[in-house]
Amino acid sequence: MVDGALRACQADPALQLLLVGPVEASDAILHALDPADRARVRVLTAPAGLRRPGTPEPDVNRVESGVRTAVLAVAQGHADAVVSAGNTGATVSSAALALGRWSGVRRPALAAVLPTAAGRIVLLDVGASVDPDGNTLAMHARLGAAYAAVAHDLAAPRIGLLTIGTERGKGDRLRRSAPGVLAALDLPAGARYTGLVEGNDVVTGAKADVVVTDGFTGNVLLKGLETAYALTRPPNPGEVPPRAAILLGVGGTVVVCHGAASGDDIAAGIALAAGLHRRAAVPAIADLIQPQPAAQDDLRGGS
Amino acid sequence: MVDGALRACQADPALQLLLVGPVEASDAILHALDPADRARVRVLTAPAGLRRPGTPEPDVNRVESGVRTAVLAVAQGHADAVVSAGNTGATVSSAALALGRWSGVRRPALAAVLPTAAGRIVLLDVGASVDPDGNTLAMHARLGAAYAAVAHDLAAPRIGLLTIGTERGKGDRLRRSAPGVLAALDLPAGARYTGLVEGNDVVTGAKADVVVTDGFTGNVLLKGLETAYALTRPPNPGEVPPRAAILLGVGGTVVVCHGAASGDDIAAGIALAAGLHRRAAVPAIADLIQPQPAAQDDLRGGS
């Protein structure tokens, strides 16, 4: 985390960091920074939670406490976005509680971006919602479509449903019932549902720009492919997206890094969060997903 | 298929092929073979099923009919093993019906072998059983352990359960209940359950030799990783296992190739089936899984 925060500060001279966590970590960052840069870094010490001195394992309660403190800092306007490599479940539930969920979103989605032979692909959910029903998959299809349109400037993104064969009757219970729900869906940003895709299509990118799946399958596939690309090479070395996921469906910019993220991954996660905030991506996605209040439409001159 | 069958014949001078399918395909193979080799190839024309002339799509009924005919040829002793790139569901159900399931095996498992940074890993199930319960995962753990011991000569294989995080409470409903069942399991061949693994561990091979999961997740991960390795390179180029899966739990040697298998893949699948038959792997795996009848033990001199 320290290494990643330093890299992010050095790479982005306009970045301001609010560090949330133990004093030792923030001290290490402040010492390593040029004196001129120290003014860009503030520190918020997280409540310590239960300590387990003498054990090498991370202290889950302490990490979760840090996540809650960081999300509250965004909710209270002390920060514009949160980047967490803490417990995913704690991050998702803290964010939903402190920042609120968008209207119609019961289960927020974690969306990851993977390199493909054709460019890049949005894969969601990758761990926020492990036993979803068809309606959750449908909302995640809408969230993924809006994210691809806003963050990747994609016109009419192609949305695919991940399954294990395109013949009729293939797939598990959820996948046998979901295609009908997705096909009937009103997708934002001109997106269209292009049908069933398989694991290979997440690597080639040939059939879809956004791939929808449950958080269990998505997380397994994401960790498998990211590790495969790290050990070999990405299918498209010109365009390697950050190894970080964005939480969609909550009222703020929340980026989740792996628990085992490297300094590079943390820096890329911070850069992703900063970039999304600067282009006001999350409000733009929310506008595509949620029905607009009439007054807001009027202010826009009816466009 | 024609290309793969030819390659298999050329690579293995002792191989005898029984081709099951349309006459045009077998004619193409017979014409391409040296006259001396033609005696090694016999042809069994599959009942044609419903034809759909003029459409470029494969005729599912015709393919399934071919699978049934091929499996029956093994059941009736006309062939020692079957290799199919037809519909997986039809292959599994035809094989279970015609060859019988082993005692205690309600759901046979499709096991694939993937290259890892550490060597190779057995992943199962990869598509035979998409909504398994904990007992099915437990039987698949036993089948995978026996396969790794017999086919890979592994002493005391390490068995892992695929999930999305090793902290308590992670995973979906199935994965939250299954670890207890697996930990209490009597595994064959000195295998031991080593706990939860994640998608990255299927690439590194660091934590387990056999990874157990449901057929939906396993199929998605298999197709993703195989395509990633094909587009980039395998994590261990010295040892690339065949892109084919073996059906475990039925009374015969059944190898399943992708519907979109290349000639190389088909040839590798045929070589896998021939190798498993020659070392009597399937009966050896069955012996490890099923309780031995007393009379058979006596014949072995009590060893």
Coordinates of C-alpha atoms in Angstrom, one line a residue:
Chain A
M1 CA 0.0 0.0 0.0
V2 CA 2.8 2.4 0.9
D3 CA 4.7 1.7 -2.3
G4 CA 1.5 2.1 -4.3
A5 CA 0.5 5.4 -2.7
L6 CA 4.0 6.8 -3.3
R7 CA 3.9 5.7 -7.0
A8 CA 0.5 7.3 -7.4
C9 CA 1.7 10.6 -5.9
Q10 CA 4.7 10.7 -8.1
A11 CA 2.8 9.8 -11.3
D12 CA 0.0 12.3 -10.8
P13 CA 1.2 15.8 -9.5
A14 CA -2.4 16.9 -9.0
L15 CA -3.4 14.0 -6.8
Q16 CA -4.2 14.6 -3.1
L17 CA -4.1 11.5 -0.9
L18 CA -6.0 11.0 2.3
L19 CA -4.4 8.0 3.9
V20 CA -6.6 5.9 6.2
G21 CA -4.9 3.3 8.4
P22 CA -2.2 2.7 10.9
V23 CA 0.2 5.5 11.7
E24 CA 3.2 3.4 10.8
A25 CA 2.1 3.2 7.2
S26 CA 1.4 6.9 6.8
D27 CA 4.7 7.8 8.5
A28 CA 6.5 5.6 6.0
I29 CA 4.9 7.4 3.1
L30 CA 5.4 10.9 4.5
H31 CA 9.1 10.2 5.0
A32 CA 9.6 8.9 1.5
L33 CA 7.9 11.9 -0.2
D34 CA 9.8 15.0 -1.3
P35 CA 9.0 17.8 1.3
A36 CA 7.2 19.7 -1.4
D37 CA 4.8 16.8 -1.9
R38 CA 4.0 16.3 1.7
A39 CA 1.3 18.9 1.6
R40 CA -0.6 16.7 -0.8
V41 CA -0.9 13.9 1.8
R42 CA -3.2 13.9 4.8
V43 CA -3.6 11.2 7.3
L44 CA -6.7 9.8 8.9
T45 CA -5.9 7.2 11.6
A46 CA -8.5 4.5 11.6
P47 CA -9.8 3.2 14.8
A48 CA -7.6 0.3 15.7
G49 CA -10.2 -2.4 16.1
L50 CA -9.1 -5.6 17.8
R51 CA -5.3 -6.0 17.6
R52 CA -3.7 -9.3 17.5
P53 CA -0.1 -8.5 18.4
G54 CA 2.5 -11.1 17.7
T55 CA 0.6 -12.7 14.8
P56 CA 1.8 -12.3 11.2
E57 CA -1.8 -12.4 9.8
P58 CA -3.6 -9.2 8.9
D59 CA -6.0 -8.1 11.5
V60 CA -9.4 -8.4 9.8
N61 CA -11.2 -6.2 12.3
R62 CA -8.6 -3.5 11.9
V63 CA -8.7 -3.7 8.1
E64 CA -12.5 -3.5 8.1
S65 CA -12.4 -0.6 10.5
G66 CA -10.1 1.2 8.0
V67 CA -12.5 0.5 5.2
R68 CA -15.4 1.9 7.1
T69 CA -13.4 5.1 8.0
A70 CA -12.3 5.6 4.4
V71 CA -15.9 5.2 3.0
L72 CA -17.2 7.6 5.6
A73 CA -14.6 10.2 4.6
V74 CA -16.1 10.1 1.1
A75 CA -19.6 10.3 2.4
Q76 CA -18.7 13.3 4.5
G77 CA -17.0 15.1 1.7
H78 CA -13.4 14.8 3.0
A79 CA -12.4 12.7 -0.1
D80 CA -13.7 12.3 -3.6
A81 CA -13.1 8.6 -4.0
V82 CA -12.0 5.6 -2.0
V83 CA -9.5 2.9 -2.9
S84 CA -9.5 -0.2 -0.8
A85 CA -7.5 -3.5 -0.8
G86 CA -9.3 -4.6 2.3
N87 CA -12.0 -7.2 2.7
T88 CA -14.3 -7.0 -0.3
G89 CA -17.5 -7.8 1.6
A90 CA -16.7 -5.2 4.2
T91 CA -16.0 -2.6 1.5
V92 CA -19.2 -3.3 -0.4
S93 CA -21.4 -3.3 2.7
S94 CA -19.7 -0.2 4.1
A95 CA -20.0 1.6 0.8
A96 CA -23.7 0.7 0.4
L97 CA -24.5 1.8 3.9
A98 CA -22.5 5.1 3.9
L99 CA -22.9 6.2 0.3
G100 CA -26.3 4.8 -0.4
R101 CA -27.4 2.5 -3.3
W102 CA -28.9 3.9 -6.5
S103 CA -32.7 3.5 -6.9
G104 CA -33.4 0.0 -8.2
V105 CA -30.0 -1.4 -7.2
R106 CA -30.5 -4.0 -4.5
R107 CA -27.0 -5.6 -5.1
P108 CA -24.2 -3.3 -6.2
A109 CA -21.7 -4.9 -8.7
L110 CA -18.0 -5.1 -8.8
A111 CA -16.8 -4.6 -12.3
A112 CA -13.3 -5.5 -13.5
V113 CA -11.7 -4.7 -16.8
L114 CA -9.6 -7.3 -18.6
P115 CA -7.4 -7.1 -21.6
T116 CA -8.6 -9.1 -24.6
A117 CA -7.2 -9.8 -28.0
A118 CA -9.7 -7.2 -29.3
G119 CA -9.1 -4.5 -26.7
R120 CA -10.7 -4.7 -23.3
I121 CA -13.8 -6.2 -21.7
V122 CA -15.9 -5.3 -18.7
L123 CA -16.6 -8.4 -16.5
L124 CA -19.1 -8.2 -13.7
D125 CA -19.9 -9.2 -11.0
V126 CA -16.5 -10.3 -9.7
G127 CA -17.3 -10.8 -6.1
A128 CA -19.9 -8.5 -4.6
S129 CA -22.9 -10.8 -5.3
V130 CA -22.3 -14.5 -5.1
D131 CA -25.8 -16.0 -5.3
P132 CA -27.6 -13.6 -7.6
D133 CA -31.0 -14.2 -9.1
G134 CA -32.0 -13.3 -12.7
N135 CA -33.1 -9.8 -11.7
T136 CA -29.7 -9.0 -10.2
L137 CA -28.0 -10.2 -13.4
A138 CA -30.3 -8.0 -15.3
M139 CA -29.4 -4.9 -13.2
H140 CA -25.7 -5.8 -13.5
A141 CA -26.1 -5.9 -17.3
R142 CA -27.5 -2.4 -17.2
L143 CA -24.7 -1.2 -14.8
G144 CA -22.0 -2.8 -17.0
A145 CA -23.5 -1.2 -20.2
A146 CA -23.5 2.2 -18.6
Y147 CA -19.9 1.8 -17.3
A148 CA -18.6 0.7 -20.7
A149 CA -20.4 3.7 -22.4
V150 CA -19.1 6.3 -19.9
A151 CA -15.7 5.0 -18.9
H152 CA -14.7 3.4 -22.2
D153 CA -16.5 5.8 -24.5
L154 CA -18.2 2.9 -26.1
A155 CA -21.2 3.5 -28.3
A156 CA -23.8 0.8 -28.2
P157 CA -21.8 -1.7 -26.0
R158 CA -22.5 -5.4 -26.7
I159 CA -23.7 -7.3 -23.6
G160 CA -23.1 -11.0 -23.2
L161 CA -24.2 -13.5 -20.6
L162 CA -21.5 -15.9 -19.5
T163 CA -22.4 -19.6 -19.7
I164 CA -20.9 -22.9 -20.7
G165 CA -22.3 -23.6 -24.2
T166 CA -24.6 -21.9 -26.6
E167 CA -26.9 -24.8 -27.4
R168 CA -30.3 -24.7 -25.7
G169 CA -30.5 -26.3 -22.3
K170 CA -26.8 -25.6 -21.5
G171 CA -25.8 -23.9 -18.2
D172 CA -27.0 -24.2 -14.7
R173 CA -30.4 -23.3 -13.3
L174 CA -29.6 -19.5 -13.2
R175 CA -28.3 -19.4 -16.7
R176 CA -31.1 -21.4 -18.2
S177 CA -33.7 -18.8 -16.9
A178 CA -31.7 -15.6 -17.3
P179 CA -31.4 -15.2 -21.1
G180 CA -35.1 -14.4 -21.4
V181 CA -34.8 -11.7 -18.7
L182 CA -31.8 -10.2 -20.4
A183 CA -33.2 -10.3 -23.9
A184 CA -36.3 -8.3 -22.7
L185 CA -34.2 -5.7 -20.9
D186 CA -34.2 -2.0 -21.6
L187 CA -30.4 -1.4 -21.7
P188 CA -28.9 2.1 -21.3
A189 CA -26.5 3.9 -23.7
G190 CA -27.8 2.1 -26.8
A191 CA -26.4 -1.1 -25.5
R192 CA -27.7 -4.4 -26.9
Y193 CA -27.8 -7.9 -25.5
T194 CA -25.9 -10.1 -27.9
G195 CA -26.6 -13.5 -26.2
L196 CA -24.6 -16.2 -24.6
V197 CA -20.8 -16.1 -24.4
E198 CA -18.3 -18.6 -23.0
G199 CA -15.0 -18.4 -21.1
N200 CA -13.0 -18.2 -24.3
D201 CA -15.0 -15.1 -25.4
V202 CA -13.7 -13.2 -22.3
V203 CA -10.2 -13.7 -23.6
T204 CA -10.8 -12.9 -27.3
G205 CA -13.4 -10.1 -26.7
A206 CA -14.9 -11.1 -30.0
K207 CA -18.6 -11.4 -28.9
A208 CA -19.2 -8.9 -26.2
D209 CA -17.8 -5.7 -24.6
V210 CA -19.5 -6.4 -21.3
V211 CA -19.8 -9.9 -19.8
V212 CA -22.4 -10.5 -17.1
T213 CA -22.0 -13.4 -14.5
D214 CA -22.5 -14.2 -10.9
G215 CA -19.8 -12.9 -8.5
F216 CA -18.5 -16.4 -7.8
T217 CA -17.7 -17.4 -11.4
G218 CA -16.6 -13.9 -12.2
N219 CA -14.1 -13.8 -9.3
V220 CA -12.7 -17.2 -10.2
L221 CA -12.3 -16.3 -13.9
L222 CA -10.8 -12.9 -13.1
K223 CA -8.2 -14.2 -10.7
G224 CA -7.3 -17.1 -13.1
L225 CA -7.0 -14.8 -16.2
E226 CA -5.1 -12.0 -14.3
T227 CA -2.6 -14.5 -13.0
A228 CA -2.3 -16.2 -16.4
Y229 CA -1.6 -12.8 -18.0
A230 CA 0.9 -11.9 -15.3
L231 CA 2.8 -15.2 -15.7
T232 CA 2.7 -15.2 -19.5
R233 CA 1.6 -11.9 -21.1
P234 CA -1.7 -10.2 -21.8
P235 CA -3.4 -11.0 -25.1
N236 CA -3.1 -7.3 -26.0
P237 CA 0.1 -5.9 -24.5
G238 CA -0.7 -2.4 -25.8
E239 CA -3.7 -2.0 -23.5
V240 CA -3.4 -3.4 -20.0
P241 CA -6.2 -2.2 -17.7
P242 CA -5.6 -1.7 -14.0
R243 CA -6.0 -4.8 -11.9
A244 CA -8.7 -3.2 -9.8
A245 CA -12.5 -3.3 -9.8
I246 CA -15.0 -0.5 -9.6
L247 CA -18.1 -0.8 -7.4
L248 CA -21.2 0.2 -9.4
G249 CA -24.6 1.1 -7.9
V250 CA -23.5 3.1 -4.9
G251 CA -23.4 6.9 -4.5
G252 CA -19.7 7.4 -4.8
T253 CA -16.5 6.4 -6.5
V254 CA -15.2 3.2 -4.9
V255 CA -12.3 1.1 -6.3
V256 CA -11.4 -2.3 -4.9
C257 CA -7.9 -3.8 -5.3
H258 CA -6.9 -7.3 -4.5
G259 CA -6.0 -8.1 -1.0
A260 CA -2.7 -9.3 -2.4
A261 CA -2.3 -6.2 -4.7
S262 CA 1.3 -5.1 -5.6
G263 CA 2.4 -1.5 -5.4
D264 CA 1.8 -1.2 -9.1
D265 CA -1.8 -2.5 -8.7
I266 CA -2.5 -0.1 -5.9
A267 CA -1.1 2.9 -7.9
A268 CA -3.2 1.8 -10.9
G269 CA -6.3 1.5 -8.6
I270 CA -5.7 5.0 -7.3
A271 CA -5.2 6.3 -10.9
L272 CA -8.4 4.6 -11.9
A273 CA -10.3 6.2 -9.0
A274 CA -8.8 9.7 -9.8
G275 CA -9.6 9.4 -13.5
L276 CA -13.2 8.3 -12.8
H277 CA -13.7 11.2 -10.4
R278 CA -12.2 13.8 -12.8
R279 CA -14.5 12.8 -15.6
A280 CA -17.5 12.5 -13.2
A281 CA -18.0 9.0 -14.4
V282 CA -20.1 7.7 -11.5
P283 CA -22.7 10.4 -11.6
A284 CA -22.9 10.0 -15.4
I285 CA -23.4 6.2 -15.0
A286 CA -26.1 6.9 -12.3
D287 CA -27.8 9.2 -14.8
L288 CA -28.0 6.4 -17.4
I289 CA -29.3 3.9 -14.9
Q290 CA -31.8 5.9 -12.8
P291 CA -34.9 7.6 -14.0
Q292 CA -34.4 11.3 -14.2
P293 CA -36.4 13.7 -11.9
A294 CA -38.5 16.0 -14.1
A295 CA -36.9 19.1 -12.6
Q296 CA -33.4 18.0 -13.7
D297 CA -34.6 17.4 -17.2
D298 CA -36.0 21.0 -17.3
L299 CA -32.7 22.4 -16.2
R300 CA -31.0 20.7 -19.2
G301 CA -33.2 22.5 -21.6
G302 CA -35.1 19.4 -22.5
S303 CA -32.2 17.7 -24.3
Chain B
M1 CA -12.1 -34.6 -36.8
V2 CA -10.7 -36.0 -40.0
D3 CA -7.4 -34.1 -39.6
G4 CA -7.1 -35.2 -36.0
A5 CA -7.8 -38.8 -36.7
L6 CA -5.1 -38.8 -39.4
R7 CA -2.6 -37.2 -37.1
A8 CA -3.3 -39.7 -34.4
C9 CA -2.9 -42.7 -36.8
Q10 CA 0.4 -41.3 -38.1
A11 CA 1.7 -40.6 -34.6
D12 CA 0.8 -44.0 -33.1
P13 CA 1.5 -46.9 -35.4
A14 CA -0.2 -49.4 -33.0
L15 CA -3.4 -47.3 -32.9
Q16 CA -6.6 -48.8 -34.4
L17 CA -9.4 -46.4 -35.1
L18 CA -13.1 -47.2 -35.3
L19 CA -14.6 -44.1 -37.0
V20 CA -18.2 -43.4 -36.1
G21 CA -20.0 -40.9 -38.2
P22 CA -21.0 -39.8 -41.7
V23 CA -19.6 -41.7 -44.6
E24 CA -18.1 -38.6 -46.2
A25 CA -15.8 -38.0 -43.2
S26 CA -14.5 -41.6 -43.0
D27 CA -14.0 -41.7 -46.8
A28 CA -11.8 -38.6 -46.5
I29 CA -9.6 -40.3 -43.8
L30 CA -9.3 -43.5 -45.8
H31 CA -8.3 -41.7 -48.9
A32 CA -5.6 -39.7 -47.1
L33 CA -4.1 -42.7 -45.4
D34 CA -1.2 -44.8 -46.8
P35 CA -2.7 -48.0 -48.2
A36 CA -0.7 -50.0 -45.6
D37 CA -2.4 -48.0 -42.8
R38 CA -6.0 -48.4 -44.1
A39 CA -6.3 -51.8 -42.3
R40 CA -6.1 -50.0 -39.0
V41 CA -9.2 -48.0 -39.7
R42 CA -12.7 -49.4 -39.5
V43 CA -15.9 -47.4 -40.1
L44 CA -19.2 -47.5 -38.3
T45 CA -21.8 -45.4 -39.9
A46 CA -23.9 -43.7 -37.3
P47 CA -27.7 -43.6 -37.9
A48 CA -28.3 -40.3 -39.6
G49 CA -30.8 -38.9 -37.3
L50 CA -32.6 -35.8 -38.5
R51 CA -30.8 -34.2 -41.4
R52 CA -31.0 -30.5 -42.1
P53 CA -29.6 -30.2 -45.6
G54 CA -28.6 -26.8 -46.8
T55 CA -27.8 -25.4 -43.3
P56 CA -24.2 -24.8 -42.3
E57 CA -24.9 -25.6 -38.6
P58 CA -24.0 -29.0 -37.3
D59 CA -27.0 -31.3 -37.0
V60 CA -27.3 -31.8 -33.2
N61 CA -29.5 -35.0 -33.6
R62 CA -27.0 -36.5 -36.0
V63 CA -24.0 -35.7 -33.7
E64 CA -25.8 -37.1 -30.7
S65 CA -26.7 -40.2 -32.6
G66 CA -23.0 -40.6 -33.4
V67 CA -22.1 -40.3 -29.7
R68 CA -24.5 -42.9 -28.7
T69 CA -23.3 -45.3 -31.4
A70 CA -19.7 -44.7 -30.4
V71 CA -20.4 -45.4 -26.7
L72 CA -22.3 -48.5 -27.6
A73 CA -19.3 -49.7 -29.6
V74 CA -17.2 -49.6 -26.3
A75 CA -20.0 -51.2 -24.3
Q76 CA -20.2 -54.1 -26.8
G77 CA -16.5 -54.6 -26.9
H78 CA -15.9 -53.3 -30.4
A79 CA -13.7 -50.5 -29.2
D80 CA -11.5 -49.9 -26.1
A81 CA -12.2 -46.2 -25.6
V82 CA -14.4 -43.4 -27.0
V83 CA -13.3 -39.9 -28.0
S84 CA -16.1 -37.4 -28.7
A85 CA -16.2 -33.8 -29.7
G86 CA -20.0 -34.0 -29.7
N87 CA -22.5 -32.5 -27.3
T88 CA -21.1 -33.0 -23.8
G89 CA -24.4 -33.7 -22.1
A90 CA -25.2 -36.3 -24.7
T91 CA -21.8 -37.9 -24.3
V92 CA -22.1 -38.0 -20.5
S93 CA -25.6 -39.4 -20.4
S94 CA -24.9 -41.9 -23.2
A95 CA -21.8 -43.1 -21.4
A96 CA -23.5 -43.4 -18.0
L97 CA -26.4 -45.4 -19.6
A98 CA -24.3 -47.7 -21.8
L99 CA -21.2 -48.2 -19.7
G100 CA -22.8 -47.9 -16.2
R101 CA -21.8 -45.7 -13.3
W102 CA -19.5 -46.9 -10.6
S103 CA -21.0 -47.7 -7.2
G104 CA -21.6 -44.5 -5.3
V105 CA -21.2 -42.2 -8.3
R106 CA -24.5 -40.5 -9.0
R107 CA -22.9 -37.8 -11.1
P108 CA -19.8 -38.6 -13.2
A109 CA -17.2 -35.9 -13.5
L110 CA -15.4 -34.4 -16.4
A111 CA -11.8 -33.9 -15.4
A112 CA -9.5 -31.6 -17.4
V113 CA -5.7 -31.2 -17.0
L114 CA -4.2 -27.7 -17.3
P115 CA -0.6 -26.6 -17.4
T116 CA 0.5 -24.6 -14.3
A117 CA 3.7 -22.8 -13.4
A118 CA 4.5 -25.8 -11.2
G119 CA 3.6 -28.6 -13.7
R120 CA 0.0 -29.5 -14.2
I121 CA -3.3 -29.6 -12.3
V122 CA -6.5 -31.7 -12.5
L123 CA -9.6 -29.5 -12.6
L124 CA -13.0 -31.1 -12.2
D125 CA -15.9 -30.9 -12.9
V126 CA -15.6 -29.0 -16.1
G127 CA -19.2 -29.4 -17.4
A128 CA -20.8 -32.7 -16.5
S129 CA -22.5 -31.6 -13.3
V130 CA -23.6 -27.9 -13.3
D131 CA -25.7 -27.7 -10.1
P132 CA -23.9 -30.1 -7.7
D133 CA -24.5 -30.5 -4.0
G134 CA -21.7 -31.0 -1.4
N135 CA -21.9 -34.8 -1.7
T136 CA -21.2 -34.6 -5.5
L137 CA -18.2 -32.3 -4.8
A138 CA -17.0 -34.8 -2.3
M139 CA -17.2 -37.7 -4.7
H140 CA -15.5 -35.6 -7.4
A141 CA -12.7 -34.9 -4.9
R142 CA -12.3 -38.6 -4.6
L143 CA -12.4 -39.2 -8.4
G144 CA -9.9 -36.4 -9.0
A145 CA -7.5 -37.8 -6.3
A146 CA -7.6 -41.2 -7.8
Y147 CA -7.1 -39.9 -11.3
A148 CA -4.1 -37.8 -10.3
A149 CA -2.6 -40.8 -8.5
V150 CA -3.1 -43.2 -11.4
A151 CA -2.7 -41.0 -14.5
H152 CA -0.1 -38.6 -13.1
D153 CA 1.7 -41.1 -10.8
L154 CA 1.2 -38.6 -8.0
A155 CA 1.8 -39.9 -4.4
A156 CA -0.5 -38.2 -1.9
P157 CA -2.2 -35.6 -4.2
R158 CA -3.2 -32.3 -2.7
I159 CA -6.9 -31.6 -3.1
G160 CA -8.2 -28.0 -3.1
L161 CA -11.7 -26.6 -3.2
L162 CA -12.1 -23.7 -5.6
T163 CA -13.6 -20.6 -4.0
I164 CA -13.2 -16.8 -4.1
G165 CA -11.4 -16.0 -0.8
T166 CA -9.9 -17.9 2.1
E167 CA -11.4 -15.8 4.9
R168 CA -14.3 -17.4 6.7
G169 CA -17.7 -16.7 5.2
K170 CA -16.4 -16.1 1.6
G171 CA -17.9 -18.0 -1.3
D172 CA -21.5 -18.8 -2.3
R173 CA -23.9 -21.1 -0.5
L174 CA -22.4 -24.3 -1.9
R175 CA -18.8 -23.3 -1.0
R176 CA -19.7 -22.1 2.5
S177 CA -21.1 -25.6 3.4
A178 CA -18.7 -27.9 1.4
P179 CA -15.4 -27.5 3.2
G180 CA -16.6 -29.4 6.2
V181 CA -17.7 -32.3 4.0
L182 CA -14.4 -32.3 2.2
A183 CA -12.3 -32.1 5.3
A184 CA -14.1 -35.1 6.8
L185 CA -13.6 -37.2 3.6
D186 CA -11.8 -40.5 3.3
L187 CA -9.7 -39.8 0.2
P188 CA -8.1 -42.5 -1.9
A189 CA -4.4 -42.9 -2.9
G190 CA -3.1 -41.1 0.2
A191 CA -4.6 -37.8 -1.0
R192 CA -5.2 -35.0 1.4
Y193 CA -7.6 -32.1 1.4
T194 CA -5.5 -29.0 1.7
G195 CA -8.3 -26.4 1.8
L196 CA -9.6 -23.5 -0.2
V197 CA -7.9 -22.3 -3.3
E198 CA -8.7 -19.4 -5.7
G199 CA -8.6 -18.8 -9.5
N200 CA -4.9 -17.8 -9.3
D201 CA -4.0 -21.1 -7.7
V202 CA -5.2 -23.0 -10.8
V203 CA -2.6 -21.1 -12.8
T204 CA 0.3 -21.3 -10.3
G205 CA -0.4 -24.9 -9.1
A206 CA 1.2 -23.9 -5.8
K207 CA -1.5 -25.0 -3.5
A208 CA -3.2 -28.1 -5.0
D209 CA -2.7 -30.9 -7.6
V210 CA -6.5 -31.4 -7.9
V211 CA -9.0 -28.6 -7.8
V212 CA -12.7 -29.4 -7.2
T213 CA -15.5 -27.1 -8.4
D214 CA -19.0 -27.2 -9.9
G215 CA -19.2 -27.9 -13.7
F216 CA -20.3 -24.3 -14.5
T217 CA -17.4 -22.5 -12.9
G218 CA -14.9 -25.2 -14.0
N219 CA -16.0 -25.0 -17.6
V220 CA -15.8 -21.2 -17.7
L221 CA -12.4 -21.2 -16.1
L222 CA -11.1 -24.0 -18.3
K223 CA -12.2 -22.3 -21.5
G224 CA -10.8 -19.0 -20.3
L225 CA -7.4 -20.3 -19.4
E226 CA -7.0 -22.6 -22.4
T227 CA -7.8 -19.7 -24.7
A228 CA -5.5 -17.4 -22.7
Y229 CA -2.6 -19.9 -23.0
A230 CA -3.4 -20.5 -26.7
L231 CA -3.2 -16.7 -27.4
T232 CA -0.2 -16.0 -25.2
R233 CA 1.7 -19.1 -24.0
P234 CA 1.3 -21.7 -21.4
P235 CA 2.8 -21.0 -17.9
N236 CA 5.0 -24.1 -18.3
P237 CA 5.7 -24.6 -22.1
G238 CA 7.6 -27.8 -21.3
E239 CA 4.5 -29.6 -20.3
V240 CA 1.3 -28.9 -22.2
P241 CA -1.5 -31.4 -21.4
P242 CA -4.0 -32.3 -24.1
R243 CA -7.0 -30.0 -24.4
A244 CA -9.4 -32.8 -23.7
A245 CA -11.3 -34.0 -20.6
I246 CA -11.7 -37.5 -19.2
L247 CA -15.1 -38.7 -17.9
L248 CA -14.6 -40.3 -14.5
G249 CA -17.2 -42.5 -12.8
V250 CA -18.4 -44.6 -15.7
G251 CA -17.4 -48.1 -16.7
G252 CA -15.1 -47.3 -19.7
T253 CA -12.5 -44.9 -21.1
V254 CA -14.4 -41.8 -22.4
V255 CA -12.5 -38.7 -23.5
V256 CA -14.4 -35.5 -24.4
C257 CA -12.9 -32.9 -26.7
H258 CA -14.3 -29.4 -27.3
G259 CA -16.9 -29.0 -29.9
A260 CA -14.5 -26.5 -31.5
A261 CA -11.5 -28.7 -31.2
S262 CA -8.7 -28.4 -33.7
G263 CA -7.1 -31.4 -35.4
D264 CA -4.2 -31.2 -32.9
D265 CA -6.7 -31.3 -30.0
I266 CA -8.5 -34.3 -31.5
A267 CA -5.2 -36.1 -32.0
A268 CA -4.2 -35.3 -28.4
G269 CA -7.6 -36.5 -27.2
I270 CA -7.2 -39.8 -29.1
A271 CA -3.6 -40.2 -27.7
L272 CA -4.9 -39.5 -24.2
A273 CA -7.6 -42.2 -24.6
A274 CA -5.1 -44.7 -26.0
G275 CA -2.6 -44.0 -23.2
L276 CA -5.2 -44.4 -20.5
H277 CA -6.5 -47.6 -22.0
R278 CA -3.0 -49.1 -22.4
R279 CA -2.1 -48.5 -18.7
A280 CA -5.6 -49.7 -17.7
A281 CA -6.1 -46.4 -15.9
V282 CA -9.9 -46.4 -15.6
P283 CA -10.1 -49.9 -13.9
A284 CA -7.2 -48.8 -11.6
I285 CA -9.1 -45.6 -10.7
A286 CA -12.3 -47.6 -10.1
D287 CA -10.4 -49.9 -7.8
L288 CA -9.3 -46.9 -5.7
I289 CA -12.9 -45.5 -5.5
Q290 CA -15.1 -48.6 -5.1
P291 CA -15.1 -51.1 -2.3
Q292 CA -13.4 -54.3 -3.4
P293 CA -15.3 -57.5 -3.6
A294 CA -13.7 -60.1 -1.4
A295 CA -13.3 -62.6 -4.1
Q296 CA -11.2 -60.2 -6.2
D297 CA -8.9 -59.5 -3.3
D298 CA -8.3 -63.3 -2.9
L299 CA -7.3 -63.6 -6.5
R300 CA -4.6 -61.0 -5.9
G301 CA -3.0 -63.1 -3.3
G302 CA -4.1 -60.8 -0.5
S303 CA -1.8 -58.0 -1.5

